[in-house]
Amino acid sequence: MNSEIKIAAEIIRSSSYVIALTGAGISVESGIRPFRGPGGIWTENGEPPLDGYQHFMKNPKAHWEEIMKRAGSMSEFAKSLDEAVPNDAHYALAELEEMGILKYLITQNIDNLHNIAGSKKVAEIHGNSQKLRCIDCNKRFERDDPRITVDILPPTCPFCHGIIKTDTVMFGEPIPRDVLMVCQGEASRADCIISVGTSAFVYPAAGYPLEVKHNGGSIIEINLYETELTPLCDVSLRGKAGEILPELIETLKHTDK
Ligand code: NAD
Ligand code: ZN
């Protein structure tokens, strides 16, 4: 492993625009279960319906009434999202940005942990569970923003009167255009991508490592297990993100530019 971490550090040092793609696996050590793979919520309970957004759009009022009704009894997953704190992997990526090495972080996670850990350049491609979003103008609001009133459901945007929904991207919902543009721009600029804790299964995010590779760049993977991406990776680091990423940073600190 040590020699593979060294190879990864050398690739990073010789790259000029390094980005990261993170998935549910990076937050497992913070107590948030993944959906797929061993211990995954969907592995145990099956996948939810694929038309969540169409349901929402058919009757946003009913959807909001359901949210209000459930407010006092959160699911185990929602509770873990609310209570989780960043782990060493989140802090390591924030440090990598601080060191001037990591230029951007694309996360599929909705748990807000990269922001709490101090990462500044973050694109949350599937939204943020702590936020609300207007489906027309894409403005984001904190969940408890006093401008969003729930006296009349569904709540509407104080700027354009569009319908407000949770920022988390539902099944069947298009990725908001603003964040999609950022992700596409970053993936096309990058000559190295560090893919951490993602099964590399959900598009469009799963396509970014492929794009970096196609453009002649490198892929570094950090995952407990092999994924569909593994055969394309320049180096695959097997193990927990919370252990490997800090080790990678230490190695980078002792690797000359
Ligand atoms: P996934 O659930 O499909 O896969 C998780 C991956 O992480 C697996 O490949 C697994 O082997 C790996 N993994 C598990 N523990 C790890 C660890 N400690 N260190 C390194 N790797 C580890 O996740 P995905 O690819 O992100 O796709 C699932 C979708 O579900 C995402 O789009 C995301 O929006 C959503 N999701 C988010 C959260 C969250 O916000 N924390 C949690 C569950 C699901
Ligand atoms: Zn609006």
mmCIF file of C-alpha atoms and ligand atoms in Angstrom:
data_model
loop_
_atom_site.group_PDB
_atom_site.id
_atom_site.type_symbol
_atom_site.label_atom_id
_atom_site.label_comp_id
_atom_site.label_asym_id
_atom_site.label_seq_id
_atom_site.Cartn_x
_atom_site.Cartn_y
_atom_site.Cartn_z
ATOM 1 C CA MET A 1 0.000 0.000 0.000
ATOM 2 C CA ASN A 2 2.780 2.366 0.920
ATOM 3 C CA SER A 3 4.289 2.217 -2.552
ATOM 4 C CA GLU A 4 0.857 2.730 -4.136
ATOM 5 C CA ILE A 5 0.281 5.814 -2.018
ATOM 6 C CA LYS A 6 3.654 7.077 -3.232
ATOM 7 C CA ILE A 7 2.614 6.496 -6.840
ATOM 8 C CA ALA A 8 -0.636 8.391 -6.186
ATOM 9 C CA ALA A 9 1.316 11.270 -4.606
ATOM 10 C CA GLU A 10 3.631 11.437 -7.603
ATOM 11 C CA ILE A 11 0.702 11.519 -10.021
ATOM 12 C CA ILE A 12 -0.880 14.332 -8.013
ATOM 13 C CA ARG A 13 2.382 16.275 -7.868
ATOM 14 C CA SER A 14 2.899 16.001 -11.616
ATOM 15 C CA SER A 15 -0.677 17.106 -12.420
ATOM 16 C CA SER A 16 -1.648 20.714 -12.838
ATOM 17 C CA TYR A 17 -5.398 20.609 -12.194
ATOM 18 C CA VAL A 18 -6.506 18.030 -9.632
ATOM 19 C CA ILE A 19 -10.177 17.577 -8.745
ATOM 20 C CA ALA A 20 -11.962 15.056 -6.528
ATOM 21 C CA LEU A 21 -15.233 13.168 -6.871
ATOM 22 C CA THR A 22 -16.717 11.848 -3.650
ATOM 23 C CA GLY A 23 -19.599 9.503 -2.917
ATOM 24 C CA ALA A 24 -21.460 7.993 -0.008
ATOM 25 C CA GLY A 25 -18.427 5.888 1.045
ATOM 26 C CA ILE A 26 -16.513 8.933 2.320
ATOM 27 C CA SER A 27 -19.235 9.572 4.910
ATOM 28 C CA VAL A 28 -19.618 5.982 6.128
ATOM 29 C CA GLU A 29 -17.001 6.642 8.812
ATOM 30 C CA SER A 30 -19.176 9.569 9.932
ATOM 31 C CA GLY A 31 -22.028 7.148 10.588
ATOM 32 C CA ILE A 32 -24.056 7.711 7.394
ATOM 33 C CA ARG A 33 -24.899 4.469 5.639
ATOM 34 C CA PRO A 34 -24.387 4.158 1.865
ATOM 35 C CA PHE A 35 -27.242 3.080 -0.414
ATOM 36 C CA ARG A 36 -25.445 0.319 -2.304
ATOM 37 C CA GLY A 37 -22.792 -2.249 -1.435
ATOM 38 C CA PRO A 38 -22.343 -4.106 1.864
ATOM 39 C CA GLY A 39 -24.362 -2.437 4.635
ATOM 40 C CA GLY A 40 -26.214 -0.315 2.058
ATOM 41 C CA ILE A 41 -29.784 0.790 2.834
ATOM 42 C CA TRP A 42 -31.017 -0.237 -0.623
ATOM 43 C CA THR A 43 -29.018 -3.475 -0.545
ATOM 44 C CA GLU A 44 -31.167 -4.411 2.464
ATOM 45 C CA ASN A 45 -34.505 -2.767 1.642
ATOM 46 C CA GLY A 46 -34.543 -2.572 -2.171
ATOM 47 C CA GLU A 47 -34.392 0.576 -4.320
ATOM 48 C CA PRO A 48 -37.028 3.301 -3.920
ATOM 49 C CA PRO A 49 -39.334 4.190 -6.857
ATOM 50 C CA LEU A 50 -37.524 5.920 -9.733
ATOM 51 C CA ASP A 51 -40.152 8.614 -10.278
ATOM 52 C CA GLY A 52 -39.907 10.627 -7.050
ATOM 53 C CA TYR A 53 -39.685 13.953 -8.880
ATOM 54 C CA GLN A 54 -42.660 13.221 -11.136
ATOM 55 C CA HIS A 55 -44.670 12.421 -7.993
ATOM 56 C CA PHE A 56 -43.572 15.690 -6.427
ATOM 57 C CA MET A 57 -44.490 17.695 -9.535
ATOM 58 C CA LYS A 58 -47.910 16.047 -9.771
ATOM 59 C CA ASN A 59 -48.810 17.256 -6.289
ATOM 60 C CA PRO A 60 -46.188 19.388 -4.473
ATOM 61 C CA LYS A 61 -48.732 20.316 -1.793
ATOM 62 C CA ALA A 62 -49.296 16.664 -0.830
ATOM 63 C CA HIS A 63 -45.519 16.097 -0.773
ATOM 64 C CA TRP A 64 -45.011 19.027 1.606
ATOM 65 C CA GLU A 65 -47.917 17.908 3.804
ATOM 66 C CA GLU A 66 -46.161 14.541 4.088
ATOM 67 C CA ILE A 67 -42.881 16.267 5.070
ATOM 68 C CA MET A 68 -44.671 18.334 7.740
ATOM 69 C CA LYS A 69 -46.426 15.249 9.073
ATOM 70 C CA ARG A 70 -43.153 13.332 9.357
ATOM 71 C CA ALA A 71 -41.292 16.267 10.945
ATOM 72 C CA GLY A 72 -41.360 14.759 14.432
ATOM 73 C CA SER A 73 -40.399 11.231 13.410
ATOM 74 C CA MET A 74 -37.285 11.278 11.263
ATOM 75 C CA SER A 75 -36.070 8.156 9.477
ATOM 76 C CA GLU A 76 -32.834 6.559 10.662
ATOM 77 C CA PHE A 77 -31.098 7.929 7.527
ATOM 78 C CA ALA A 78 -32.415 11.497 8.035
ATOM 79 C CA LYS A 79 -31.345 11.381 11.679
ATOM 80 C CA SER A 80 -27.832 10.247 10.729
ATOM 81 C CA LEU A 81 -27.601 13.117 8.221
ATOM 82 C CA ASP A 82 -28.558 15.627 10.891
ATOM 83 C CA GLU A 83 -26.195 14.274 13.532
ATOM 84 C CA ALA A 84 -23.088 13.424 11.485
ATOM 85 C CA VAL A 85 -19.811 15.307 11.756
ATOM 86 C CA PRO A 86 -16.940 15.221 9.242
ATOM 87 C CA ASN A 87 -14.289 12.507 9.533
ATOM 88 C CA ASP A 88 -10.565 12.544 8.708
ATOM 89 C CA ALA A 89 -11.270 12.017 4.997
ATOM 90 C CA HIS A 90 -13.394 15.193 4.745
ATOM 91 C CA TYR A 91 -10.733 17.162 6.641
ATOM 92 C CA ALA A 92 -7.973 15.746 4.435
ATOM 93 C CA LEU A 93 -9.713 16.977 1.273
ATOM 94 C CA ALA A 94 -10.207 20.415 2.841
ATOM 95 C CA GLU A 95 -6.479 20.457 3.654
ATOM 96 C CA LEU A 96 -5.598 19.394 0.111
ATOM 97 C CA GLU A 97 -7.535 22.431 -1.151
ATOM 98 C CA GLU A 98 -5.822 24.649 1.423
ATOM 99 C CA MET A 99 -2.439 23.348 0.197
ATOM 100 C CA GLY A 100 -3.372 24.649 -3.265
ATOM 101 C CA ILE A 101 -3.384 21.148 -4.748
ATOM 102 C CA LEU A 102 -7.080 20.300 -4.970
ATOM 103 C CA LYS A 103 -8.787 22.762 -7.291
ATOM 104 C CA TYR A 104 -12.382 21.570 -6.991
ATOM 105 C CA LEU A 105 -14.477 18.941 -5.265
ATOM 106 C CA ILE A 106 -17.547 17.397 -6.860
ATOM 107 C CA THR A 107 -19.620 15.495 -4.326
ATOM 108 C CA GLN A 108 -22.596 13.240 -4.869
ATOM 109 C CA ASN A 109 -23.291 13.477 -1.153
ATOM 110 C CA ILE A 110 -26.104 15.537 0.272
ATOM 111 C CA ASP A 111 -24.767 15.548 3.839
ATOM 112 C CA ASN A 112 -23.059 18.968 3.922
ATOM 113 C CA LEU A 113 -19.955 17.433 5.549
ATOM 114 C CA HIS A 114 -17.422 18.813 3.045
ATOM 115 C CA ASN A 115 -18.637 22.341 3.803
ATOM 116 C CA ILE A 116 -18.472 21.769 7.553
ATOM 117 C CA ALA A 117 -14.927 20.378 7.165
ATOM 118 C CA GLY A 118 -13.871 23.626 5.483
ATOM 119 C CA SER A 119 -13.785 22.801 1.764
ATOM 120 C CA LYS A 120 -14.624 25.976 -0.164
ATOM 121 C CA LYS A 121 -14.787 24.870 -3.777
ATOM 122 C CA VAL A 122 -17.544 22.300 -3.633
ATOM 123 C CA ALA A 123 -20.170 21.364 -6.219
ATOM 124 C CA GLU A 124 -23.000 19.350 -4.672
ATOM 125 C CA ILE A 125 -24.310 17.603 -7.749
ATOM 126 C CA HIS A 126 -27.182 15.909 -5.891
ATOM 127 C CA GLY A 127 -27.942 18.907 -3.694
ATOM 128 C CA ASN A 128 -27.698 19.471 0.058
ATOM 129 C CA SER A 129 -30.138 17.996 2.551
ATOM 130 C CA GLN A 130 -29.801 21.078 4.772
ATOM 131 C CA LYS A 131 -31.100 23.364 2.031
ATOM 132 C CA LEU A 132 -34.225 24.174 0.051
ATOM 133 C CA ARG A 133 -34.251 25.225 -3.617
ATOM 134 C CA CYS A 134 -36.606 27.073 -5.938
ATOM 135 C CA ILE A 135 -37.296 24.825 -8.929
ATOM 136 C CA ASP A 136 -37.575 27.866 -11.232
ATOM 137 C CA CYS A 137 -34.683 30.214 -10.376
ATOM 138 C CA ASN A 138 -32.482 27.650 -8.505
ATOM 139 C CA LYS A 139 -31.936 29.990 -5.504
ATOM 140 C CA ARG A 140 -30.934 27.995 -2.413
ATOM 141 C CA PHE A 141 -32.262 28.716 1.092
ATOM 142 C CA GLU A 142 -31.364 27.356 4.516
ATOM 143 C CA ARG A 143 -34.035 24.965 5.808
ATOM 144 C CA ASP A 144 -35.062 27.460 8.493
ATOM 145 C CA ASP A 145 -34.923 30.592 6.315
ATOM 146 C CA PRO A 146 -37.710 32.849 7.658
ATOM 147 C CA ARG A 147 -38.520 34.010 4.106
ATOM 148 C CA ILE A 148 -39.823 30.524 3.310
ATOM 149 C CA THR A 149 -43.180 30.285 4.999
ATOM 150 C CA VAL A 150 -45.133 27.051 5.248
ATOM 151 C CA ASP A 151 -48.506 28.633 6.098
ATOM 152 C CA ILE A 152 -49.590 27.894 2.549
ATOM 153 C CA LEU A 153 -48.209 24.738 0.947
ATOM 154 C CA PRO A 154 -46.203 24.299 -1.147
ATOM 155 C CA PRO A 155 -43.955 27.160 -0.043
ATOM 156 C CA THR A 156 -42.978 29.538 -2.827
ATOM 157 C CA CYS A 157 -39.847 31.471 -3.728
ATOM 158 C CA PRO A 158 -39.669 35.031 -2.331
ATOM 159 C CA PHE A 159 -37.905 36.105 -5.548
ATOM 160 C CA CYS A 160 -39.832 34.497 -8.421
ATOM 161 C CA HIS A 161 -42.786 32.699 -6.755
ATOM 162 C CA GLY A 162 -41.553 29.339 -8.066
ATOM 163 C CA ILE A 163 -42.268 26.174 -6.066
ATOM 164 C CA ILE A 164 -39.791 25.387 -3.304
ATOM 165 C CA LYS A 165 -38.561 21.828 -2.785
ATOM 166 C CA THR A 166 -35.730 20.299 -0.808
ATOM 167 C CA ASP A 167 -32.377 20.895 -2.550
ATOM 168 C CA THR A 168 -31.683 17.145 -2.593
ATOM 169 C CA VAL A 169 -32.069 15.930 -6.179
ATOM 170 C CA MET A 170 -34.845 13.362 -6.398
ATOM 171 C CA PHE A 171 -34.974 10.353 -8.698
ATOM 172 C CA GLY A 172 -36.156 11.570 -12.099
ATOM 173 C CA GLU A 173 -35.230 15.191 -11.346
ATOM 174 C CA PRO A 174 -32.834 16.971 -13.677
ATOM 175 C CA ILE A 175 -29.580 18.082 -12.009
ATOM 176 C CA PRO A 176 -29.881 21.864 -11.488
ATOM 177 C CA ARG A 177 -28.245 23.566 -14.460
ATOM 178 C CA ASP A 178 -25.970 25.859 -12.432
ATOM 179 C CA VAL A 179 -24.238 23.030 -10.568
ATOM 180 C CA LEU A 180 -24.139 20.821 -13.668
ATOM 181 C CA MET A 181 -22.285 23.544 -15.608
ATOM 182 C CA VAL A 182 -19.689 23.851 -12.825
ATOM 183 C CA CYS A 183 -19.140 20.071 -12.719
ATOM 184 C CA GLN A 184 -18.803 19.803 -16.500
ATOM 185 C CA GLY A 185 -16.363 22.716 -16.591
ATOM 186 C CA GLU A 186 -14.202 21.263 -13.818
ATOM 187 C CA ALA A 187 -14.155 17.766 -15.328
ATOM 188 C CA SER A 188 -13.080 19.124 -18.695
ATOM 189 C CA ARG A 189 -10.223 21.174 -17.128
ATOM 190 C CA ALA A 190 -8.890 18.433 -14.841
ATOM 191 C CA ASP A 191 -5.830 16.326 -15.619
ATOM 192 C CA CYS A 192 -6.245 14.220 -12.466
ATOM 193 C CA ILE A 193 -9.323 13.103 -10.556
ATOM 194 C CA ILE A 194 -9.361 11.449 -7.142
ATOM 195 C CA SER A 195 -12.481 9.289 -6.878
ATOM 196 C CA VAL A 196 -13.304 8.570 -3.243
ATOM 197 C CA GLY A 197 -15.960 6.215 -1.835
ATOM 198 C CA THR A 198 -18.164 6.053 -4.886
ATOM 199 C CA SER A 199 -19.417 2.984 -6.687
ATOM 200 C CA ALA A 200 -18.990 5.071 -9.875
ATOM 201 C CA PHE A 201 -22.425 3.967 -10.947
ATOM 202 C CA VAL A 202 -24.627 7.060 -10.924
ATOM 203 C CA TYR A 203 -24.453 9.348 -13.977
ATOM 204 C CA PRO A 204 -23.555 12.086 -14.781
ATOM 205 C CA ALA A 205 -21.024 12.004 -11.895
ATOM 206 C CA ALA A 206 -19.717 8.571 -12.928
ATOM 207 C CA GLY A 207 -18.837 10.049 -16.325
ATOM 208 C CA TYR A 208 -16.356 12.630 -14.956
ATOM 209 C CA PRO A 209 -13.477 10.195 -14.282
ATOM 210 C CA LEU A 210 -14.050 8.747 -17.761
ATOM 211 C CA GLU A 211 -13.822 12.237 -19.255
ATOM 212 C CA VAL A 212 -10.594 13.039 -17.385
ATOM 213 C CA LYS A 213 -9.100 9.759 -18.631
ATOM 214 C CA HIS A 214 -10.319 10.382 -22.178
ATOM 215 C CA ASN A 215 -8.567 13.775 -22.113
ATOM 216 C CA GLY A 216 -5.272 12.090 -21.208
ATOM 217 C CA GLY A 217 -5.499 12.638 -17.431
ATOM 218 C CA SER A 218 -5.198 10.224 -14.509
ATOM 219 C CA ILE A 219 -7.662 8.561 -12.162
ATOM 220 C CA ILE A 220 -6.804 7.751 -8.552
ATOM 221 C CA GLU A 221 -9.395 5.647 -6.755
ATOM 222 C CA ILE A 222 -9.880 5.249 -3.017
ATOM 223 C CA ASN A 223 -12.422 2.592 -2.112
ATOM 224 C CA LEU A 224 -12.836 -0.425 0.149
ATOM 225 C CA TYR A 225 -13.601 -2.594 -2.873
ATOM 226 C CA GLU A 226 -13.173 -2.750 -6.638
ATOM 227 C CA THR A 227 -15.664 -0.717 -8.650
ATOM 228 C CA GLU A 228 -16.568 -0.427 -12.324
ATOM 229 C CA LEU A 229 -13.961 2.317 -12.498
ATOM 230 C CA THR A 230 -11.090 0.216 -11.120
ATOM 231 C CA PRO A 231 -9.888 -1.190 -14.474
ATOM 232 C CA LEU A 232 -9.421 2.361 -15.786
ATOM 233 C CA CYS A 233 -7.585 3.713 -12.752
ATOM 234 C CA ASP A 234 -3.901 4.641 -12.764
ATOM 235 C CA VAL A 235 -3.790 3.623 -9.133
ATOM 236 C CA SER A 236 -6.431 2.090 -6.851
ATOM 237 C CA LEU A 237 -5.954 2.500 -3.114
ATOM 238 C CA ARG A 238 -7.922 -0.119 -1.185
ATOM 239 C CA GLY A 239 -9.105 0.760 2.286
ATOM 240 C CA LYS A 240 -10.984 3.299 4.361
ATOM 241 C CA ALA A 241 -11.015 6.838 3.014
ATOM 242 C CA GLY A 242 -10.508 8.178 6.547
ATOM 243 C CA GLU A 243 -7.197 6.337 6.795
ATOM 244 C CA ILE A 244 -5.884 6.566 3.231
ATOM 245 C CA LEU A 245 -6.498 10.257 2.534
ATOM 246 C CA PRO A 246 -4.567 11.523 5.599
ATOM 247 C CA GLU A 247 -1.718 9.150 4.670
ATOM 248 C CA LEU A 248 -1.762 10.505 1.125
ATOM 249 C CA ILE A 249 -1.533 14.073 2.448
ATOM 250 C CA GLU A 250 1.416 13.154 4.675
ATOM 251 C CA THR A 251 3.156 11.549 1.700
ATOM 252 C CA LEU A 252 2.434 14.628 -0.448
ATOM 253 C CA LYS A 253 3.996 16.869 2.183
ATOM 254 C CA HIS A 254 7.223 14.899 1.754
ATOM 255 C CA THR A 255 7.059 14.752 -2.037
ATOM 256 C CA ASP A 256 8.736 17.574 -3.955
ATOM 257 C CA LYS A 257 6.793 19.462 -6.536
HETATM 258 P P1 NAD B 1 -22.757 4.128 -3.189
HETATM 259 O O1 NAD B 1 -23.606 3.953 -1.977
HETATM 260 O O2 NAD B 1 -23.273 3.610 -4.485
HETATM 261 O O3 NAD B 1 -21.321 3.454 -2.975
HETATM 262 C C1 NAD B 1 -20.523 3.694 -1.856
HETATM 263 C C2 NAD B 1 -19.109 3.275 -2.201
HETATM 264 O O4 NAD B 1 -18.278 3.606 -1.108
HETATM 265 C C3 NAD B 1 -18.969 1.772 -2.434
HETATM 266 O O5 NAD B 1 -18.209 1.578 -3.615
HETATM 267 C C4 NAD B 1 -18.192 1.277 -1.191
HETATM 268 O O6 NAD B 1 -17.330 0.208 -1.492
HETATM 269 C C5 NAD B 1 -17.417 2.516 -0.801
HETATM 270 N N1 NAD B 1 -17.092 2.641 0.627
HETATM 271 C C6 NAD B 1 -17.848 2.304 1.698
HETATM 272 N N2 NAD B 1 -17.236 2.639 2.846
HETATM 273 C C7 NAD B 1 -16.053 3.208 2.498
HETATM 274 C C8 NAD B 1 -14.970 3.780 3.236
HETATM 275 N N3 NAD B 1 -14.967 3.834 4.565
HETATM 276 N N4 NAD B 1 -13.915 4.277 2.525
HETATM 277 C C9 NAD B 1 -13.882 4.223 1.171
HETATM 278 N N5 NAD B 1 -14.886 3.705 0.437
HETATM 279 C C10 NAD B 1 -15.954 3.214 1.078
HETATM 280 O O7 NAD B 1 -22.427 5.661 -3.237
HETATM 281 P P2 NAD B 1 -22.425 6.679 -4.417
HETATM 282 O O8 NAD B 1 -21.524 6.190 -5.484
HETATM 283 O O9 NAD B 1 -22.154 7.998 -3.793
HETATM 284 O O10 NAD B 1 -23.909 6.703 -5.002
HETATM 285 C C11 NAD B 1 -25.052 6.712 -4.174
HETATM 286 C C12 NAD B 1 -25.949 7.954 -4.245
HETATM 287 O O11 NAD B 1 -26.623 8.039 -3.006
HETATM 288 C C13 NAD B 1 -25.184 9.232 -4.358
HETATM 289 O O12 NAD B 1 -25.593 9.808 -5.533
HETATM 290 C C14 NAD B 1 -25.579 10.101 -3.171
HETATM 291 O O13 NAD B 1 -26.335 11.209 -3.617
HETATM 292 C C15 NAD B 1 -26.534 9.300 -2.360
HETATM 293 N N6 NAD B 1 -26.133 9.084 -0.948
HETATM 294 C C16 NAD B 1 -25.562 10.083 -0.244
HETATM 295 C C17 NAD B 1 -25.191 9.870 1.076
HETATM 296 C C18 NAD B 1 -24.540 10.995 1.831
HETATM 297 O O14 NAD B 1 -24.829 12.160 1.555
HETATM 298 N N7 NAD B 1 -23.651 10.700 2.782
HETATM 299 C C19 NAD B 1 -25.413 8.627 1.683
HETATM 300 C C20 NAD B 1 -26.021 7.625 0.915
HETATM 301 C C21 NAD B 1 -26.370 7.870 -0.402
HETATM 302 ZN ZN ZN B 2 -37.226 31.424 -7.464
#
